[in-house]
Amino acid sequence: KNILLVTHADTAWQFTSAVLGWSEERAMSVRKNGEDFIKNAEVHELVSSGLPKNADHELDFHRPFIDAVKLTCRCGGIMARIQEVFDCWFESGSMPFAQFHYPFENSKLFKKNFPAHFIAEGLDQTRGWFYTMLVLSVGLFRKSAFNTAIVNGLILAEDGQKMSKKLKNYPDPVSVINTYGADALRYYLLSSPVVRGEDLNFSEKDVKEVMNKIVARLRNVAAFYELYRKGREFKKDAGGVSQGGHVLDRWIRVRLFEAINKVTYAMEQYELDKAVRPIGGFIEDLSVWYIRRSRDRFKEEGQSSYDALATVRFVLLELSKIIAPFMPFLSEEIYKIVAVHEEDGSVHMALWPKGEISIPTWPTALALLHRLFGTHEDLRALSDMERVREIVSLALEARQKAGIKVRQPLSKLRVKNPSARIRASQELIQLIKDELNIKEVVFGADIENDIELDTTITPELKKEGQLRELVRCIQDLRKKEELLPSQKVDIIVQTAREGKDFVELFGAELKKATALNTIVFGETEGEKINIDNLEFVVKIKK
């Protein structure tokens, strides 16, 4: 065919250079005098003999057309394609030894790193990289190039369809990371079936849930620790050695070691999802049970407060190490808060924590149970606290059905047949009382249901409930004023006679609970507080 091209001189020059396969030097030599490459109405005939074309005169770089292409070598000879080549996957299969240029050099380095502990790739590599690496390794060395393979499945859209740019059926990854953080996304993926070679329907809502329930909770615990640790010094191992102290301190240490054991064991088995999941449960226990039940201890002065803070520091320090592979940024953030020695450096340079005592003489099954759950005493501590929380959960459900808030004290809770250890432990009984705001816990076998809650509210109990509500309101005022827990202030209270009598009756408790120096009565402008028939206007005076 004859093709007419109407164009400009420079475009014609570049087009001709490409079609004829000119080198850069040849193309520049044609224009060295600066004149136009082509004159008006001038005809140039182009024969593209150097390019591979199929029978339809289309560019085709496949065989056999590419075989006809010859290139000029710098040595003056002619270069042509080598006819015999390996499959393109041979290169990836050669990786275990080719990366060290073995057997030509680095023999010791190769043998030290062969076979690999594990490899990780997508399911689509089963017939690609996995296969060629296995074939070459067995053929050359009579063994596999890897001991374990971690196979990832496919990440699909939320509706189960393949993710498609055309359909736009997936959220922008950068937007997901900017919104929820890389750690939340990593945790979500690593705890999902996709790390076991199964498909995952990606859900942005689930990433958000990880951010709220795991990342945000752990940050709140660290912030709580920072709030109360000011002015205190801790030994490097504080909170991690002593088995005494408060029942909550002992329990959270056991829970920590249990989590370390489970994460470690699952990692050693290369089961990433099983390694990640215990972390979420532990963070929930740390936040919604240990910290919440220990709040009053943090506010106190003395050994109990020190023990609680030292325990939290130790727990956060060890926890930051086991979450490092899964949430690297959050782990470093937490580590920097609690690592009190300059030589601690980065969490990613720290040693993996130990949560178990090795007993190699035990039978395998018992050793595994011990490895996962610790000593018998530890097991009892966990089971006791689990039973306490079951009792609390049932009683809170009874409160909710009766429409009585937890801030309202009640006189009695009756519990059916708890373990002898719980009945004998005043610490555990006190936990139940504090969590439920109950005056007395009674145990017995003659109780019809698992628990029975006395919902009778006497005038005295009602006043105590009103006091708790007033404490909550004043604490909210302190937060608005951004006061530290240890920072004592005065308040001015404007109220009627009945309200004044109420405050005077509970003055000592109110001062202790809200860190007040004095309570002054008088006219003021401040926060209006209504509690049943009592009305207050409260202003904080720094």
Coordinates of C-alpha atoms in Angstrom, one line a residue:
K1 CA 0.0 0.0 0.0
N2 CA 1.0 3.6 -0.6
I3 CA 0.4 5.8 2.4
L4 CA 0.4 9.6 2.2
L5 CA 1.5 11.4 5.4
V6 CA 0.9 15.1 5.7
T7 CA 3.1 16.4 8.5
H8 CA 5.9 18.7 9.6
A9 CA 9.7 18.3 9.0
D10 CA 10.6 17.3 12.6
T11 CA 7.8 14.8 12.9
A12 CA 8.8 13.3 9.5
W13 CA 12.4 13.1 10.7
Q14 CA 11.4 11.2 14.0
F15 CA 9.0 8.9 12.2
T16 CA 11.6 8.0 9.5
S17 CA 14.3 7.4 12.2
A18 CA 12.0 5.0 14.0
V19 CA 10.8 3.1 11.0
L20 CA 14.3 2.6 9.6
G21 CA 15.7 1.8 13.0
W22 CA 18.4 4.5 12.9
S23 CA 20.7 4.8 15.9
E24 CA 20.7 8.1 17.8
E25 CA 24.0 9.1 16.2
R26 CA 22.7 8.3 12.7
A27 CA 19.5 10.3 13.3
M28 CA 21.4 13.3 14.6
S29 CA 23.9 13.2 11.7
V30 CA 21.0 13.7 9.2
R31 CA 20.0 17.0 10.9
K32 CA 23.5 18.3 11.8
N33 CA 23.3 21.1 9.3
G34 CA 20.1 22.4 10.8
E35 CA 18.2 22.3 7.5
D36 CA 14.7 20.9 7.2
F37 CA 14.7 17.1 7.0
I38 CA 12.1 17.2 4.2
K39 CA 11.2 19.9 1.7
N40 CA 7.7 20.8 0.6
A41 CA 6.1 18.2 -1.7
E42 CA 9.1 16.0 -1.4
V43 CA 8.5 12.2 -1.5
H44 CA 10.5 9.8 0.7
E45 CA 10.0 6.0 0.3
L46 CA 10.4 4.0 3.5
V47 CA 11.2 0.3 3.6
S48 CA 11.0 -1.1 7.1
S49 CA 13.0 -4.2 6.5
G50 CA 14.6 -4.3 10.0
L51 CA 11.3 -4.7 11.9
P52 CA 9.6 -8.1 12.6
K53 CA 6.3 -8.3 10.8
N54 CA 3.7 -11.1 10.4
A55 CA 1.9 -12.1 7.2
D56 CA -0.5 -9.1 7.6
H57 CA 2.5 -6.7 7.8
E58 CA 1.8 -6.0 11.4
L59 CA 4.6 -5.6 14.0
D60 CA 4.9 -8.9 15.7
F61 CA 7.8 -9.6 18.2
H62 CA 6.9 -13.3 18.6
R63 CA 8.7 -16.2 16.9
P64 CA 9.4 -16.8 14.1
F65 CA 9.3 -13.1 13.1
I66 CA 11.7 -11.9 15.8
D67 CA 14.2 -14.4 14.5
A68 CA 14.7 -12.3 11.4
V69 CA 15.8 -9.2 13.4
K70 CA 19.6 -8.7 13.3
L71 CA 21.4 -6.1 15.4
T72 CA 24.8 -4.5 14.9
C73 CA 27.2 -5.2 17.7
R74 CA 29.8 -2.7 19.0
C75 CA 32.4 -5.3 18.2
G76 CA 31.5 -5.0 14.5
G77 CA 29.7 -8.3 14.3
I78 CA 26.0 -9.1 13.9
M79 CA 23.8 -10.1 16.9
A80 CA 20.9 -12.5 16.5
R81 CA 18.4 -14.1 19.0
I82 CA 19.5 -17.3 20.6
Q83 CA 17.2 -20.0 19.4
E84 CA 17.2 -22.2 22.5
V85 CA 15.9 -20.5 25.7
F86 CA 14.5 -21.7 29.1
D87 CA 11.0 -21.0 30.2
C88 CA 10.7 -17.6 31.7
W89 CA 9.9 -19.1 35.1
F90 CA 13.3 -20.8 35.3
E91 CA 14.7 -17.5 36.5
S92 CA 12.4 -17.3 39.5
G93 CA 12.9 -21.0 40.3
S94 CA 16.7 -20.4 40.4
M95 CA 16.4 -17.7 43.0
P96 CA 17.5 -19.8 46.0
F97 CA 20.9 -20.4 44.6
A98 CA 21.2 -17.7 41.9
Q99 CA 20.8 -14.9 44.4
F100 CA 24.2 -15.9 45.9
H101 CA 25.8 -16.7 42.5
Y102 CA 26.2 -20.3 43.7
P103 CA 28.0 -22.5 42.8
F104 CA 30.6 -20.1 41.5
E105 CA 31.0 -18.3 44.8
N106 CA 29.4 -17.8 48.3
S107 CA 29.1 -21.5 49.0
K108 CA 28.9 -21.1 52.8
L109 CA 26.4 -18.3 52.5
F110 CA 24.2 -20.4 50.3
K111 CA 24.3 -23.5 52.5
K112 CA 23.5 -21.3 55.6
N113 CA 20.3 -20.0 54.0
F114 CA 19.2 -23.1 52.2
P115 CA 16.5 -24.3 52.5
A116 CA 14.4 -21.3 53.4
H117 CA 12.3 -21.4 56.6
F118 CA 9.3 -20.2 54.6
I119 CA 8.2 -18.6 51.5
A120 CA 5.0 -16.5 51.0
E121 CA 3.2 -15.7 47.8
G122 CA -0.3 -15.7 46.2
L123 CA -2.3 -18.7 45.2
D124 CA -1.6 -18.0 41.5
Q125 CA 2.1 -18.8 42.1
T126 CA 1.3 -22.5 42.8
R127 CA 2.0 -23.4 39.2
G128 CA 4.6 -20.7 38.8
W129 CA 7.2 -19.8 41.3
F130 CA 6.4 -22.6 43.8
Y131 CA 6.5 -25.3 41.1
T132 CA 9.7 -24.2 39.3
M133 CA 11.6 -23.6 42.6
L134 CA 10.5 -27.1 43.8
V135 CA 11.5 -28.8 40.5
L136 CA 14.9 -27.2 40.3
S137 CA 15.8 -27.6 43.9
V138 CA 14.8 -31.3 44.0
G139 CA 16.6 -31.9 40.7
L140 CA 19.8 -30.1 41.8
F141 CA 19.9 -30.7 45.6
R142 CA 17.5 -33.6 46.2
K143 CA 15.4 -31.5 48.6
S144 CA 12.9 -28.7 48.6
A145 CA 14.1 -25.1 48.6
F146 CA 11.6 -24.2 51.4
N147 CA 10.2 -25.8 54.5
T148 CA 6.9 -24.0 54.7
A149 CA 4.8 -22.1 52.2
I150 CA 2.4 -19.3 53.3
V151 CA -0.2 -19.0 50.5
N152 CA -2.3 -15.9 50.2
G153 CA -5.8 -16.0 48.6
L154 CA -7.5 -13.4 46.5
I155 CA -8.9 -10.2 47.8
L156 CA -12.3 -9.6 46.1
A157 CA -14.7 -6.7 46.2
E158 CA -17.3 -6.7 49.0
D159 CA -19.9 -8.3 46.8
G160 CA -17.6 -11.1 45.9
Q161 CA -16.7 -9.9 42.4
K162 CA -13.2 -9.5 41.2
M163 CA -11.8 -6.0 41.9
S164 CA -11.9 -3.9 38.7
K165 CA -10.7 -0.4 37.9
K166 CA -13.5 -0.2 35.3
L167 CA -16.2 -1.1 37.8
K168 CA -14.6 0.9 40.6
N169 CA -16.0 -1.6 43.1
Y170 CA -13.3 -1.1 45.7
P171 CA -12.2 1.7 48.0
D172 CA -9.0 3.6 47.1
P173 CA -6.2 2.0 49.2
V174 CA -4.6 5.3 49.9
S175 CA -7.9 6.7 51.2
V176 CA -8.3 3.6 53.4
I177 CA -4.8 4.0 54.9
N178 CA -5.3 7.8 55.4
T179 CA -8.7 7.2 57.1
Y180 CA -8.0 4.2 59.3
G181 CA -4.2 3.8 59.3
A182 CA -1.9 1.2 57.9
D183 CA -1.9 -0.8 61.1
A184 CA -5.7 -1.3 61.1
L185 CA -5.5 -2.4 57.5
R186 CA -2.7 -4.8 58.2
Y187 CA -4.4 -6.3 61.2
Y188 CA -7.6 -6.8 59.3
L189 CA -5.9 -8.6 56.4
L190 CA -3.6 -10.7 58.6
S191 CA -6.5 -11.9 60.8
S192 CA -8.6 -12.9 57.8
P193 CA -8.9 -16.1 55.8
V194 CA -6.8 -14.6 53.0
V195 CA -3.6 -15.6 54.7
R196 CA -4.7 -19.2 54.5
G197 CA -5.1 -19.2 50.7
E198 CA -8.8 -18.5 50.9
D199 CA -10.7 -15.6 49.2
L200 CA -11.6 -12.4 51.2
N201 CA -14.5 -10.1 50.4
F202 CA -12.8 -6.8 51.4
S203 CA -14.9 -4.7 53.8
E204 CA -14.0 -1.1 54.7
K205 CA -16.5 -1.3 57.5
D206 CA -14.4 -4.2 59.1
V207 CA -11.2 -2.1 58.8
K208 CA -13.0 0.7 60.7
E209 CA -14.0 -1.8 63.4
V210 CA -10.4 -2.9 63.8
M211 CA -9.4 0.8 64.2
N212 CA -12.1 1.4 66.8
K213 CA -11.9 -1.8 68.8
I214 CA -8.1 -2.5 68.7
V215 CA -6.0 0.5 67.5
A216 CA -8.0 3.2 69.3
R217 CA -8.5 1.2 72.5
L218 CA -4.8 0.5 72.8
R219 CA -4.0 4.2 72.2
N220 CA -6.5 5.1 74.9
V221 CA -4.7 2.7 77.4
A222 CA -1.4 4.3 76.5
A223 CA -2.8 7.8 76.9
F224 CA -4.3 6.8 80.3
Y225 CA -0.9 5.5 81.4
E226 CA 0.8 8.7 80.3
L227 CA -1.8 10.8 82.2
Y228 CA -1.1 9.1 85.6
R229 CA 2.6 8.2 85.2
K230 CA 3.9 11.8 85.4
G231 CA 6.4 12.3 88.3
R232 CA 6.9 8.6 88.8
E233 CA 10.0 6.4 88.1
F234 CA 9.9 2.7 87.3
K235 CA 12.5 0.0 87.3
K236 CA 13.0 -1.7 84.0
D237 CA 11.3 -4.9 85.1
A238 CA 8.6 -3.3 87.2
G239 CA 5.3 -5.1 87.1
G240 CA 6.7 -8.2 85.5
V241 CA 8.4 -10.0 88.3
S242 CA 6.3 -10.0 91.4
Q243 CA 3.4 -12.5 91.6
G244 CA 1.9 -10.7 94.5
G245 CA -0.1 -7.5 94.6
H246 CA -3.7 -6.8 93.6
V247 CA -5.7 -9.6 92.1
L248 CA -6.2 -7.6 88.9
D249 CA -2.4 -7.1 88.5
R250 CA -1.8 -10.8 88.9
W251 CA -4.6 -11.6 86.4
I252 CA -3.6 -9.2 83.7
R253 CA 0.0 -10.5 83.8
V254 CA -1.3 -14.1 83.4
R255 CA -3.5 -12.9 80.5
L256 CA -0.4 -11.2 78.9
F257 CA 1.7 -14.4 79.2
E258 CA -1.2 -16.4 77.8
A259 CA -1.4 -14.0 74.8
I260 CA 2.4 -14.2 74.3
N261 CA 2.3 -18.0 74.3
K262 CA -0.6 -18.2 71.8
V263 CA 0.9 -15.7 69.4
T264 CA 4.4 -17.3 69.7
Y265 CA 3.1 -20.8 69.1
A266 CA 0.9 -19.8 66.1
M267 CA 3.8 -17.8 64.6
E268 CA 6.1 -20.9 65.0
Q269 CA 3.4 -22.9 63.0
Y270 CA 3.2 -20.1 60.4
E271 CA -0.5 -19.6 61.1
L272 CA -0.7 -15.9 60.8
D273 CA -4.4 -15.5 61.4
K274 CA -4.3 -17.6 64.6
A275 CA -1.3 -15.5 65.7
V276 CA -3.1 -12.2 65.3
R277 CA -6.5 -13.0 66.9
P278 CA -5.4 -13.4 70.6
I279 CA -4.1 -9.8 70.4
G280 CA -7.6 -8.3 69.9
G281 CA -9.0 -10.3 72.9
F282 CA -6.2 -9.2 75.2
I283 CA -6.5 -5.5 74.3
E284 CA -10.2 -5.7 75.0
D285 CA -9.5 -7.3 78.5
L286 CA -6.8 -4.8 79.2
S287 CA -9.0 -1.8 78.3
V288 CA -12.6 -2.7 79.3
W289 CA -11.8 -4.7 82.4
Y290 CA -8.3 -4.1 83.9
I291 CA -8.1 -0.4 83.3
R292 CA -11.7 0.3 84.0
R293 CA -11.7 -1.7 87.3
S294 CA -8.4 -0.1 88.3
R295 CA -9.3 3.5 87.8
D296 CA -9.7 4.3 91.5
R297 CA -6.3 2.7 92.3
F298 CA -4.6 5.0 89.8
K299 CA -6.0 8.0 91.5
E300 CA -4.8 6.9 95.0
E301 CA -1.5 7.7 96.6
G302 CA 0.7 4.8 97.7
Q303 CA 1.8 1.3 96.8
S304 CA -1.4 0.1 95.1
S305 CA -1.3 3.0 92.7
Y306 CA 2.4 2.4 92.0
D307 CA 1.8 -1.3 91.4
A308 CA -1.1 -0.5 89.0
L309 CA 1.0 1.9 86.9
A310 CA 4.1 -0.4 86.9
T311 CA 1.9 -3.3 85.8
V312 CA 0.4 -1.3 82.9
R313 CA 3.9 -0.1 81.9
F314 CA 5.2 -3.7 81.8
V315 CA 2.1 -5.0 80.0
L316 CA 2.3 -2.3 77.3
L317 CA 6.1 -2.8 76.9
E318 CA 5.7 -6.6 76.3
L319 CA 2.5 -6.2 74.2
S320 CA 4.3 -3.7 71.9
K321 CA 6.8 -6.4 71.1
I322 CA 4.3 -9.1 70.1
I323 CA 2.2 -6.7 68.0
A324 CA 5.3 -5.4 66.2
P325 CA 5.1 -7.8 63.2
F326 CA 1.4 -7.1 62.7
M327 CA 1.0 -3.4 63.6
P328 CA 4.5 -1.9 63.2
F329 CA 3.7 1.7 63.6
L330 CA 1.4 1.4 66.6
S331 CA 3.9 -0.9 68.3
E332 CA 6.7 1.6 67.9
E333 CA 4.4 4.4 69.2
I334 CA 3.5 2.4 72.3
Y335 CA 7.1 1.3 72.9
K336 CA 8.4 4.9 72.8
I337 CA 5.9 5.8 75.5
V338 CA 6.8 3.0 78.0
A339 CA 10.5 2.3 77.2
V340 CA 12.2 4.3 80.0
H341 CA 15.8 3.5 79.1
E342 CA 17.7 5.1 76.2
E343 CA 19.3 1.8 75.1
D344 CA 15.8 0.4 74.5
G345 CA 15.9 2.0 71.0
S346 CA 13.2 0.6 68.7
V347 CA 10.7 -2.1 69.4
H348 CA 11.8 -3.7 66.1
M349 CA 15.2 -4.3 67.6
A350 CA 13.9 -5.7 70.9
L351 CA 14.0 -9.4 71.8
W352 CA 10.8 -11.4 71.4
P353 CA 9.2 -11.7 74.9
K354 CA 8.9 -15.1 76.8
G355 CA 5.6 -16.0 78.3
E356 CA 6.2 -19.6 79.3
I357 CA 8.4 -21.8 81.5
S358 CA 9.9 -24.7 79.5
I359 CA 9.3 -28.2 81.0
P360 CA 10.8 -30.6 78.4
T361 CA 10.3 -33.7 80.5
W362 CA 6.5 -33.4 80.3
P363 CA 4.6 -35.5 77.7
T364 CA 4.0 -33.7 74.5
A365 CA 0.3 -33.0 75.0
L366 CA 0.8 -31.6 78.5
A367 CA 3.8 -29.6 77.4
L368 CA 1.6 -28.0 74.7
L369 CA -1.1 -27.2 77.2
H370 CA 1.4 -25.6 79.5
R371 CA 3.0 -23.7 76.6
L372 CA -0.4 -22.3 75.6
F373 CA -1.9 -21.6 79.1
G374 CA 0.9 -21.6 81.7
T375 CA 0.9 -23.3 85.1
H376 CA -2.1 -24.8 86.9
E377 CA -2.2 -21.8 89.2
D378 CA -2.3 -19.5 86.2
L379 CA -5.2 -21.5 84.7
R380 CA -7.2 -21.1 88.0
A381 CA -6.5 -17.4 88.0
L382 CA -7.9 -17.1 84.4
S383 CA -10.9 -19.3 85.1
D384 CA -11.8 -17.5 88.4
M385 CA -11.8 -14.1 86.6
E386 CA -13.8 -15.6 83.8
R387 CA -16.5 -16.7 86.2
V388 CA -16.5 -13.4 88.0
R389 CA -17.1 -11.6 84.7
E390 CA -19.9 -14.1 83.9
I391 CA -21.6 -13.2 87.2
V392 CA -21.1 -9.5 86.5
S393 CA -22.5 -9.8 82.9
L394 CA -25.7 -11.6 84.2
A395 CA -26.2 -9.0 86.9
L396 CA -25.7 -6.1 84.5
E397 CA -28.3 -7.7 82.3
A398 CA -30.7 -7.8 85.3
R399 CA -30.0 -4.1 86.0
Q400 CA -30.8 -3.3 82.4
K401 CA -34.1 -5.2 82.4
A402 CA -35.0 -3.4 85.7
G403 CA -34.1 0.0 84.2
I404 CA -31.6 0.8 87.0
K405 CA -28.3 2.5 86.0
V406 CA -25.1 1.2 87.5
R407 CA -24.5 4.5 89.2
Q408 CA -27.4 3.7 91.5
P409 CA -26.2 1.5 94.4
L410 CA -28.2 -1.6 95.2
S411 CA -28.2 -3.6 98.4
K412 CA -27.7 -7.3 97.5
L413 CA -26.8 -9.8 94.8
R414 CA -27.4 -13.5 95.3
V415 CA -25.3 -15.9 93.3
K416 CA -25.9 -19.6 92.8
N417 CA -23.1 -22.2 93.4
P418 CA -19.9 -20.3 92.5
S419 CA -16.6 -22.0 92.9
A420 CA -15.1 -22.3 96.4
R421 CA -12.2 -20.2 95.3
I422 CA -14.4 -17.3 94.4
R423 CA -16.4 -17.6 97.7
A424 CA -13.1 -17.6 99.6
S425 CA -11.6 -14.6 97.8
Q426 CA -12.5 -11.2 99.2
E427 CA -10.6 -9.6 96.3
L428 CA -12.8 -11.3 93.7
I429 CA -16.0 -10.6 95.7
Q430 CA -14.9 -6.9 96.0
L431 CA -14.5 -6.8 92.2
I432 CA -18.1 -8.0 91.8
K433 CA -19.3 -5.4 94.3
D434 CA -17.4 -2.5 92.7
E435 CA -18.3 -3.4 89.1
L436 CA -22.0 -3.8 89.9
N437 CA -22.2 -1.1 92.6
I438 CA -23.6 -3.7 95.1
K439 CA -23.4 -3.5 98.9
E440 CA -23.4 -7.3 99.5
V441 CA -22.8 -10.5 97.6
V442 CA -24.5 -13.7 99.0
F443 CA -23.8 -17.2 97.7
G444 CA -26.1 -20.2 98.1
A445 CA -27.4 -23.3 96.4
D446 CA -31.1 -22.5 97.1
I447 CA -31.2 -19.7 94.5
E448 CA -33.6 -20.4 91.7
N449 CA -31.6 -18.7 88.9
D450 CA -27.9 -18.2 88.4
I451 CA -28.2 -14.7 90.0
E452 CA -30.9 -12.8 91.8
L453 CA -30.6 -9.0 92.1
D454 CA -32.4 -7.1 94.8
T455 CA -33.7 -4.0 93.0
T456 CA -35.2 -2.3 96.1
I457 CA -34.0 1.3 96.3
T458 CA -34.1 2.7 99.8
P459 CA -33.8 6.4 100.5
E460 CA -30.2 5.9 101.6
L461 CA -29.3 4.1 98.4
K462 CA -31.0 6.8 96.4
K463 CA -28.9 9.5 98.0
E464 CA -25.7 7.4 97.2
G465 CA -26.9 7.2 93.6
Q466 CA -27.4 10.9 93.5
L467 CA -23.9 11.4 94.9
R468 CA -22.4 9.2 92.1
E469 CA -24.3 11.3 89.5
L470 CA -22.9 14.5 91.0
V471 CA -19.4 13.1 91.0
R472 CA -19.7 12.2 87.3
C473 CA -20.9 15.7 86.4
I474 CA -18.0 17.3 88.3
Q475 CA -15.5 15.0 86.7
D476 CA -16.9 16.0 83.3
L477 CA -16.3 19.6 84.3
R478 CA -12.7 18.8 85.2
K479 CA -12.2 17.2 81.7
K480 CA -13.5 20.4 80.1
E481 CA -11.0 22.4 82.1
E482 CA -8.3 20.0 81.0
L483 CA -7.2 19.3 84.6
L484 CA -4.8 16.6 85.5
P485 CA -6.1 13.9 87.9
S486 CA -3.7 14.9 90.5
Q487 CA -4.5 18.6 90.2
K488 CA -6.6 19.7 93.1
V489 CA -9.0 22.7 92.7
D490 CA -11.8 24.5 94.5
I491 CA -15.5 24.7 93.4
I492 CA -18.2 27.2 94.0
V493 CA -21.7 25.7 94.3
Q494 CA -25.0 27.6 94.0
T495 CA -28.0 25.6 95.2
A496 CA -31.1 25.6 97.4
R497 CA -31.2 24.5 101.1
E498 CA -31.9 20.9 100.2
G499 CA -28.9 20.8 97.8
K500 CA -26.6 22.4 100.3
D501 CA -27.6 19.8 102.9
F502 CA -26.9 17.1 100.4
V503 CA -23.4 18.4 99.5
E504 CA -22.5 18.9 103.2
L505 CA -23.7 15.3 104.0
F506 CA -21.4 13.8 101.4
G507 CA -18.7 16.5 101.4
A508 CA -15.8 14.2 102.3
E509 CA -16.7 11.6 99.6
L510 CA -17.2 14.3 97.0
K511 CA -13.8 15.9 97.7
K512 CA -12.0 12.6 97.6
A513 CA -13.7 11.4 94.4
T514 CA -13.2 14.6 92.4
A515 CA -9.8 15.9 93.9
L516 CA -11.2 19.0 95.5
N517 CA -9.6 21.2 98.1
T518 CA -12.7 23.1 99.2
I519 CA -16.4 23.5 98.4
V520 CA -17.7 27.0 98.7
F521 CA -21.4 27.9 98.6
G522 CA -22.5 31.1 96.9
E523 CA -23.9 32.7 93.8
T524 CA -22.0 32.0 90.6
E525 CA -22.2 31.4 86.9
G526 CA -21.2 27.9 85.9
E527 CA -22.5 24.5 84.8
K528 CA -26.1 23.8 85.6
I529 CA -26.6 20.3 87.0
N530 CA -30.0 18.7 87.7
I531 CA -30.2 15.4 89.6
D532 CA -33.8 14.3 90.4
N533 CA -35.2 17.1 92.6
L534 CA -31.7 18.7 93.3
E535 CA -30.5 21.7 91.3
F536 CA -26.9 22.9 91.3
V537 CA -24.8 25.6 89.5
V538 CA -21.1 24.6 89.8
K539 CA -18.0 26.5 88.8
I540 CA -14.4 25.3 89.1
K541 CA -12.0 27.7 90.6
K542 CA -8.3 26.9 89.8

